[in-house]
Short mmCIF file of C-alpha atoms in Angstrom, two decimals:
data_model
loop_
_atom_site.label_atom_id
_atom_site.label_comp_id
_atom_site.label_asym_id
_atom_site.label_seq_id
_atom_site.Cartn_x
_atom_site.Cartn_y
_atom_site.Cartn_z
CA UNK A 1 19.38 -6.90 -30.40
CA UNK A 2 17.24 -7.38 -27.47
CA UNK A 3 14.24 -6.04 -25.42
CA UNK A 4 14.43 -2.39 -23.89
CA UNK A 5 12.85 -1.40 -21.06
CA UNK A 6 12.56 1.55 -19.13
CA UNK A 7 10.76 4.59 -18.51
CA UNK A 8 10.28 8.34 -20.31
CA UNK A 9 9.73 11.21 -18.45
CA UNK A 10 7.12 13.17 -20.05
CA UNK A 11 6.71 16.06 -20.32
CA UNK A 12 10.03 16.94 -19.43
CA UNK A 13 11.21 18.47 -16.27
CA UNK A 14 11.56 22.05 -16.51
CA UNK A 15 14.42 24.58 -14.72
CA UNK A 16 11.74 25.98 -12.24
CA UNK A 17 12.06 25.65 -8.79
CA UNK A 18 9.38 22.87 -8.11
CA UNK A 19 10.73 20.17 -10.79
CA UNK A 20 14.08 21.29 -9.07
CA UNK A 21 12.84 20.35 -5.83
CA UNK A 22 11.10 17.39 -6.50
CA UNK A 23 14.12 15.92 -8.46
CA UNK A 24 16.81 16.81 -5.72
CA UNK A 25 14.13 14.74 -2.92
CA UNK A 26 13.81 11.46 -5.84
CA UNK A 27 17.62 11.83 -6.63
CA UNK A 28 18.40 11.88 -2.71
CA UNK A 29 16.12 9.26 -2.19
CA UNK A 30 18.09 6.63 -4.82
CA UNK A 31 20.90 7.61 -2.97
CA UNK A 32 20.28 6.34 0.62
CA UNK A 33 18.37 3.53 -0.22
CA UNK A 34 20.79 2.12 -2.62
CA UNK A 35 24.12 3.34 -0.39
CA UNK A 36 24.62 -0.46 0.59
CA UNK A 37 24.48 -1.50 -3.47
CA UNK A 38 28.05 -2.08 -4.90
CA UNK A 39 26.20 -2.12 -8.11
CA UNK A 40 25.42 1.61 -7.53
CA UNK A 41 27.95 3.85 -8.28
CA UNK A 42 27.35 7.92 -7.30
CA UNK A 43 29.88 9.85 -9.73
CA UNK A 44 30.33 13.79 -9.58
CA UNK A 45 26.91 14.52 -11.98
CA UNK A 46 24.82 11.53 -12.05
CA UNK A 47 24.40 8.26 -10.40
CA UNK A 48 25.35 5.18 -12.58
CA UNK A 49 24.22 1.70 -12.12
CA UNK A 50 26.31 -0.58 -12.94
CA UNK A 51 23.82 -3.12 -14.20
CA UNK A 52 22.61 -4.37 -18.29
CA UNK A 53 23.56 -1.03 -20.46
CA UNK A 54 24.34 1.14 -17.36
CA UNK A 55 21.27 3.08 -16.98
CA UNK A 56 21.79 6.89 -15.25
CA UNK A 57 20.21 9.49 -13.42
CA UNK A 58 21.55 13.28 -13.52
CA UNK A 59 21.80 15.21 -10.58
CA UNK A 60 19.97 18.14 -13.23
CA UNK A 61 16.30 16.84 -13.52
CA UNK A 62 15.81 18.84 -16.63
CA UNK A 63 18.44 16.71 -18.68
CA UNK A 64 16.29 13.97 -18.22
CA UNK A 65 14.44 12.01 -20.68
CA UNK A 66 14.96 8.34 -20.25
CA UNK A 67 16.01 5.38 -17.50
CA UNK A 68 16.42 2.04 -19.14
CA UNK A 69 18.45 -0.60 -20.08
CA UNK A 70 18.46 -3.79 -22.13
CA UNK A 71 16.95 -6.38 -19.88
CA UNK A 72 17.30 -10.02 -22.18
CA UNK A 73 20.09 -11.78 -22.65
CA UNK A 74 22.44 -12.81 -20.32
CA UNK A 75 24.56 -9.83 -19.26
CA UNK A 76 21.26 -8.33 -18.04
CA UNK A 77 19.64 -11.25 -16.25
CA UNK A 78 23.32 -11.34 -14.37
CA UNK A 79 23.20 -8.14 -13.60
CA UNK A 80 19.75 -7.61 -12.14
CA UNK A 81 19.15 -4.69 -14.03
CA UNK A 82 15.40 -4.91 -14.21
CA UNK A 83 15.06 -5.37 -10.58
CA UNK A 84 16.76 -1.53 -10.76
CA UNK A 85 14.32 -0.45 -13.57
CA UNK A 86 11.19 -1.69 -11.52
CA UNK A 87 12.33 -0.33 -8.19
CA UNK A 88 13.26 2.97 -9.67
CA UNK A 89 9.84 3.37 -11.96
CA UNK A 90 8.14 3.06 -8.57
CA UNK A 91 9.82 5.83 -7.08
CA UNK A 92 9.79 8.26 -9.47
CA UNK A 93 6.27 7.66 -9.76
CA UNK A 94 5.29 8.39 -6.21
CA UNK A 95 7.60 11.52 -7.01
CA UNK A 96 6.29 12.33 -10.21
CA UNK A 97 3.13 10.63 -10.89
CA UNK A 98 1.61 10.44 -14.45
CA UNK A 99 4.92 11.97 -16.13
CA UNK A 100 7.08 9.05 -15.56
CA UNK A 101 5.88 6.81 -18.93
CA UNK A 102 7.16 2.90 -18.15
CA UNK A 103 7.61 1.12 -21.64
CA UNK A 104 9.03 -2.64 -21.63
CA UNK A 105 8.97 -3.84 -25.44
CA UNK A 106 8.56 -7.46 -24.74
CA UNK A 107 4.86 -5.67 -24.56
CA UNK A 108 4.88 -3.61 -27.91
CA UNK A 109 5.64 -0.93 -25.55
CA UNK A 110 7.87 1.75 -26.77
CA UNK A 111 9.46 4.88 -25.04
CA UNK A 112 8.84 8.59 -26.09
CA UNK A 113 11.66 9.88 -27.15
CA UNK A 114 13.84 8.68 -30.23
CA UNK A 115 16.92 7.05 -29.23
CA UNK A 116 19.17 10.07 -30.50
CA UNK A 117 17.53 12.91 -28.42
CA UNK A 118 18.04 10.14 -25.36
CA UNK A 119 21.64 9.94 -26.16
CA UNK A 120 22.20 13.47 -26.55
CA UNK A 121 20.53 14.08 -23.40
CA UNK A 122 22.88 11.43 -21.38
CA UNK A 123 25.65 12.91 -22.69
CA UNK A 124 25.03 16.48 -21.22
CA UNK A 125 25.19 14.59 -17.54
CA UNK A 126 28.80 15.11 -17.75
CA UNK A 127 29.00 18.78 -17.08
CA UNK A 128 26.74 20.39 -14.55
CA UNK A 129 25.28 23.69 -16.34
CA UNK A 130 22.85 24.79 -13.03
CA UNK A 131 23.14 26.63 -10.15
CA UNK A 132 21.69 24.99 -6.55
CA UNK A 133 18.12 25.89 -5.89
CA UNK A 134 17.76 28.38 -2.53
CA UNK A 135 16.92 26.66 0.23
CA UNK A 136 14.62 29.04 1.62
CA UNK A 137 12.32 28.48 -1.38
CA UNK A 138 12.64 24.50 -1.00
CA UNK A 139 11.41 24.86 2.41
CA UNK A 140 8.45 26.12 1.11
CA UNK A 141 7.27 23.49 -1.00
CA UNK A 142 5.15 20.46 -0.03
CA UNK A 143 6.97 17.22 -1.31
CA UNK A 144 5.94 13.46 -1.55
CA UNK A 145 6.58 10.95 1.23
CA UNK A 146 8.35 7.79 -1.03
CA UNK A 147 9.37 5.46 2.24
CA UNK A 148 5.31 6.13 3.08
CA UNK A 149 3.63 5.49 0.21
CA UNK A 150 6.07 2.63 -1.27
CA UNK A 151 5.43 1.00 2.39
CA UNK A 152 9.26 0.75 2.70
CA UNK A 153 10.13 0.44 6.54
CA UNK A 154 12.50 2.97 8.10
CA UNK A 155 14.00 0.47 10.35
CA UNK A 156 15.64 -2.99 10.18
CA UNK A 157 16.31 -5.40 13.33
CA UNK A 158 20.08 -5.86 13.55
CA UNK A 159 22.48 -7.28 16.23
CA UNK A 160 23.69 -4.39 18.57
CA UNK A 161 27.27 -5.53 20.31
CA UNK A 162 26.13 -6.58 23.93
CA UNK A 163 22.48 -5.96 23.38
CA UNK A 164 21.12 -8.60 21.67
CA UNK A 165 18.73 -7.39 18.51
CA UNK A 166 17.82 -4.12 18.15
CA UNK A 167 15.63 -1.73 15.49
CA UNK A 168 18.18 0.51 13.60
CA UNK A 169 17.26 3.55 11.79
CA UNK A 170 17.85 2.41 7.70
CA UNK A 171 17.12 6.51 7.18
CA UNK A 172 17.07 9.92 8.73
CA UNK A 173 13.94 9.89 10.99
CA UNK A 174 12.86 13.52 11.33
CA UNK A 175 11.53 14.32 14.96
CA UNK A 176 7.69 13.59 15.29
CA UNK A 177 7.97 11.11 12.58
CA UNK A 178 5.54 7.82 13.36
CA UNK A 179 8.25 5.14 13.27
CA UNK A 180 5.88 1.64 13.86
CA UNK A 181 2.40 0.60 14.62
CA UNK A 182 1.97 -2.78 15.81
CA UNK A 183 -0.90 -4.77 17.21
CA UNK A 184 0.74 -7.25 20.15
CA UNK A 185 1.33 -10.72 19.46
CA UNK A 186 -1.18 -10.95 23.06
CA UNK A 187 -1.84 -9.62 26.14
CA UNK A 188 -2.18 -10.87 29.82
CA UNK A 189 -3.35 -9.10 32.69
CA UNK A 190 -1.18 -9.54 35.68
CA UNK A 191 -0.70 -13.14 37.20
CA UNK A 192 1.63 -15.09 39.40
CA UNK A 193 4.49 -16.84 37.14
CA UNK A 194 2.56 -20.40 38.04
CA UNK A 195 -0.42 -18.87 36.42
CA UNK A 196 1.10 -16.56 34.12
CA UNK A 197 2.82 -19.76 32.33
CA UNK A 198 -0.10 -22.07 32.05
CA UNK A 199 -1.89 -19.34 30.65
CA UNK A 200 0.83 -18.64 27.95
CA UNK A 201 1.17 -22.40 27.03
CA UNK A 202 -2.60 -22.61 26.40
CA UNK A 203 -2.77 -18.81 24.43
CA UNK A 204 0.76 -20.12 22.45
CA UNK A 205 -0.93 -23.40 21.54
CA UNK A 206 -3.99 -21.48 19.71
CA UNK A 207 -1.50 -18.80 17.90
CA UNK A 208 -0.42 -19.53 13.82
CA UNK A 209 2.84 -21.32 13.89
CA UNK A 210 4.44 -17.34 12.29
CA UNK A 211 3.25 -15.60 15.64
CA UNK A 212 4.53 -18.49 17.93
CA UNK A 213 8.26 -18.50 16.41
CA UNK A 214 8.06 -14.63 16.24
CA UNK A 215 6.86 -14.70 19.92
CA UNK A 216 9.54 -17.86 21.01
CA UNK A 217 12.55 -15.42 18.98
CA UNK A 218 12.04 -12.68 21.84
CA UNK A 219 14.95 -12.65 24.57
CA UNK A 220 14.82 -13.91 27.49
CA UNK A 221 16.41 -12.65 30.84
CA UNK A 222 14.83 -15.08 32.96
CA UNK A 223 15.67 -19.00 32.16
CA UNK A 224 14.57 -21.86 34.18
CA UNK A 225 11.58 -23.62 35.11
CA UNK A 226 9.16 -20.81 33.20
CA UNK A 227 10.35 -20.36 30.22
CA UNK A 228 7.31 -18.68 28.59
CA UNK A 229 6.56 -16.38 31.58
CA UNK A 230 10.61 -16.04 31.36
CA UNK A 231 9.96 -14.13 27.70
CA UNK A 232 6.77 -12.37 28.56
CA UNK A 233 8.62 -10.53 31.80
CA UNK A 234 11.37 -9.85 29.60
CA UNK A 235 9.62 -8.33 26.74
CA UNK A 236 6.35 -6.98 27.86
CA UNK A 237 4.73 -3.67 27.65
CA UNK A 238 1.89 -2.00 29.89
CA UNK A 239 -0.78 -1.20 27.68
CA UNK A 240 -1.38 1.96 28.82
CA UNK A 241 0.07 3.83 31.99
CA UNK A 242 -0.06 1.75 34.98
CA UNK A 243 -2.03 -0.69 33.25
CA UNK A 244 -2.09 -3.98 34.69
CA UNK A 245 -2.29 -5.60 31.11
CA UNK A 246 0.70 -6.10 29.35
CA UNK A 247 1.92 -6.77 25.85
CA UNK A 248 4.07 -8.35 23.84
CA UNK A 249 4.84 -7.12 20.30
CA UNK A 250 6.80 -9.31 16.71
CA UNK A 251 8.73 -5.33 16.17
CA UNK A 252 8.42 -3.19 19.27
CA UNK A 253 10.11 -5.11 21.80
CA UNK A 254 13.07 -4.83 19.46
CA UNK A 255 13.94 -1.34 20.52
CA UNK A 256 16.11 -1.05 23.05
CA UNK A 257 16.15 1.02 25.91
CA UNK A 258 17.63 4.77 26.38
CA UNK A 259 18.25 6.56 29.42
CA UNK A 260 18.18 9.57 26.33
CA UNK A 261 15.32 8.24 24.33
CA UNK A 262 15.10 9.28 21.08
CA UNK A 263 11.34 7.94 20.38
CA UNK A 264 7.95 7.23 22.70
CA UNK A 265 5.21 4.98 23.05
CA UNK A 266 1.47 4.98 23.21
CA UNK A 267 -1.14 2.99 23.44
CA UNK A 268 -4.09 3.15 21.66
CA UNK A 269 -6.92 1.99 23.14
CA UNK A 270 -9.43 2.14 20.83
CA UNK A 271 -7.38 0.22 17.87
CA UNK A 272 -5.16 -1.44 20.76
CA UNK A 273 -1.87 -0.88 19.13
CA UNK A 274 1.38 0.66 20.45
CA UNK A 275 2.61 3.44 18.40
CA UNK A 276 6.66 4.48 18.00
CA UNK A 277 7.15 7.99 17.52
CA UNK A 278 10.29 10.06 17.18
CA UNK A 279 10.67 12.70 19.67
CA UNK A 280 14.10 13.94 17.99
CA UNK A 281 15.77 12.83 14.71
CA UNK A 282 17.26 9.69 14.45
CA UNK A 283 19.99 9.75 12.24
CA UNK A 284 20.59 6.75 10.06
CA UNK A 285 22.02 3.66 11.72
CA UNK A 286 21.18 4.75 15.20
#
């Protein structure tokens, strides 16, 4: 006994190229961003997770019917597993919108499918019984953007050896690819360091207490008497070319610099932001 939930796919996913496609990008997608997850095992024809009942997806999108898992009792809470059945509804929605069905029975919701079909269609995951779909027809069809429209960032700020923090690919960032857009923490137009420091004391003392410990966690290359002016030289940004304002941004002074850049700035003036793109592809952990 216990409480099911999950979600049906409905209608079905079909043989045809697109449902092909579309599966293959939502498959690949569970793949890199659970890669880290011990509780995420990839096995020759499906991907297991190794949380409640052991819910699976097939590498064939038209074997599927069903992704859930018991998530009462013990065993599940341990495990997490409805932490994997959220995070997985939400993606295959964004993939496949209106098909995917979620049903949690706590709610005198119930899936689709009878339990028999379901169990005769996770069975068939063990033997692949399709050929790969061309790639020259893939490229040809228009796909969904999950890391966009789930708001899931393609970077995280780790410790590089010798460099202090820097932003690290957590994908494949395709070249032209708009990596961040950030508003800056503030901006000062040019100033002696006497000047520049009283100034930052008195904009610091009217910032939330979030921005000033985001601002006060920057590096800073030049200790001493001016501490604040010290982490302003260090981190700042013209905004624009040969502007004699500069910034200072919570993400974007993160990213280190390249004598072979892989991404460029801008500023926009009119929103005043500084925008990250890629100008080759980053691969993952770069």
């Amino acid at each position: 006994m216990g409480i099911d939930a999950g979600f049906d796919m409905d209608p079905p996913l079909s043989k045809g190229v697109v449902d092909r496609h579309n599966w293959g990008r939502f498959i690949d997608f569970i793949k890199e961003y659970y890669k880290d997850d011990i509780q995420v095992e990839i096995k020759p024809n499906y991907i297991n997770f190794k949380a409640g009942e052991h819910p699976k997806l097939p590498f064939e999108g038209h074997k599927f019917l069903r992704f859930s898992s018991k998530v009462s009792g013990a065993i599940a809470t341990a495990s997490g597993v409805e932490r994997y059945i959220y995070t997985v509804t939400r993606v295959a929605r964004v993939h496949f919108g209106s098909r995917v069905k979620y049903w949690n029975e706590g709610a005198d919701q119930f899936g689709i499918y009878d339990w028999r079909k379901v169990h005769e269609s996770i069975r068939s995951y063990e033997q692949l019984d399709g050929s790969e779909m061309p790639t020259s027809i893939a490229h040809f069809i228009d796909g969904t953007d999950p890391l966009k429209e789930l708001e899931i960032p393609l970077f995280e700020i780790k410790d590089i050896p010798g460099r202090g923090k820097g932003l690290v690919a957590r994908f494949n960032i395709s070249s032209g690819t708009r990596i961040l857009c950030e508003k800056p923490l503030l901006t000062v137009r040019a100033k002696s360091r006497e000047e520049l420091e009283t100034f930052l004391v008195a904009k610091l003392k009217a910032m939330s207490k979030s921005s000033q410990r985001q601002f006060l966690s920057l590096h800073n290359n030049f200790p001493g008497k001016y501490p604040f002016s010290g982490i302003f030289k260090t981190n700042a940004l013209p905004c624009g070319s040969r502007s004699p304002i500069g910034g200072v941004y919570p993400t974007v002074c993160f990213i280190n610099h390249s004598c072979i850049p892989n991404a460029h700035n801008s500023w926009n003036s009119n929103e005043e932001h500084e925008t990250i793109h890629a100008i080759r592809t980053i691969k993952s952990g770069a």
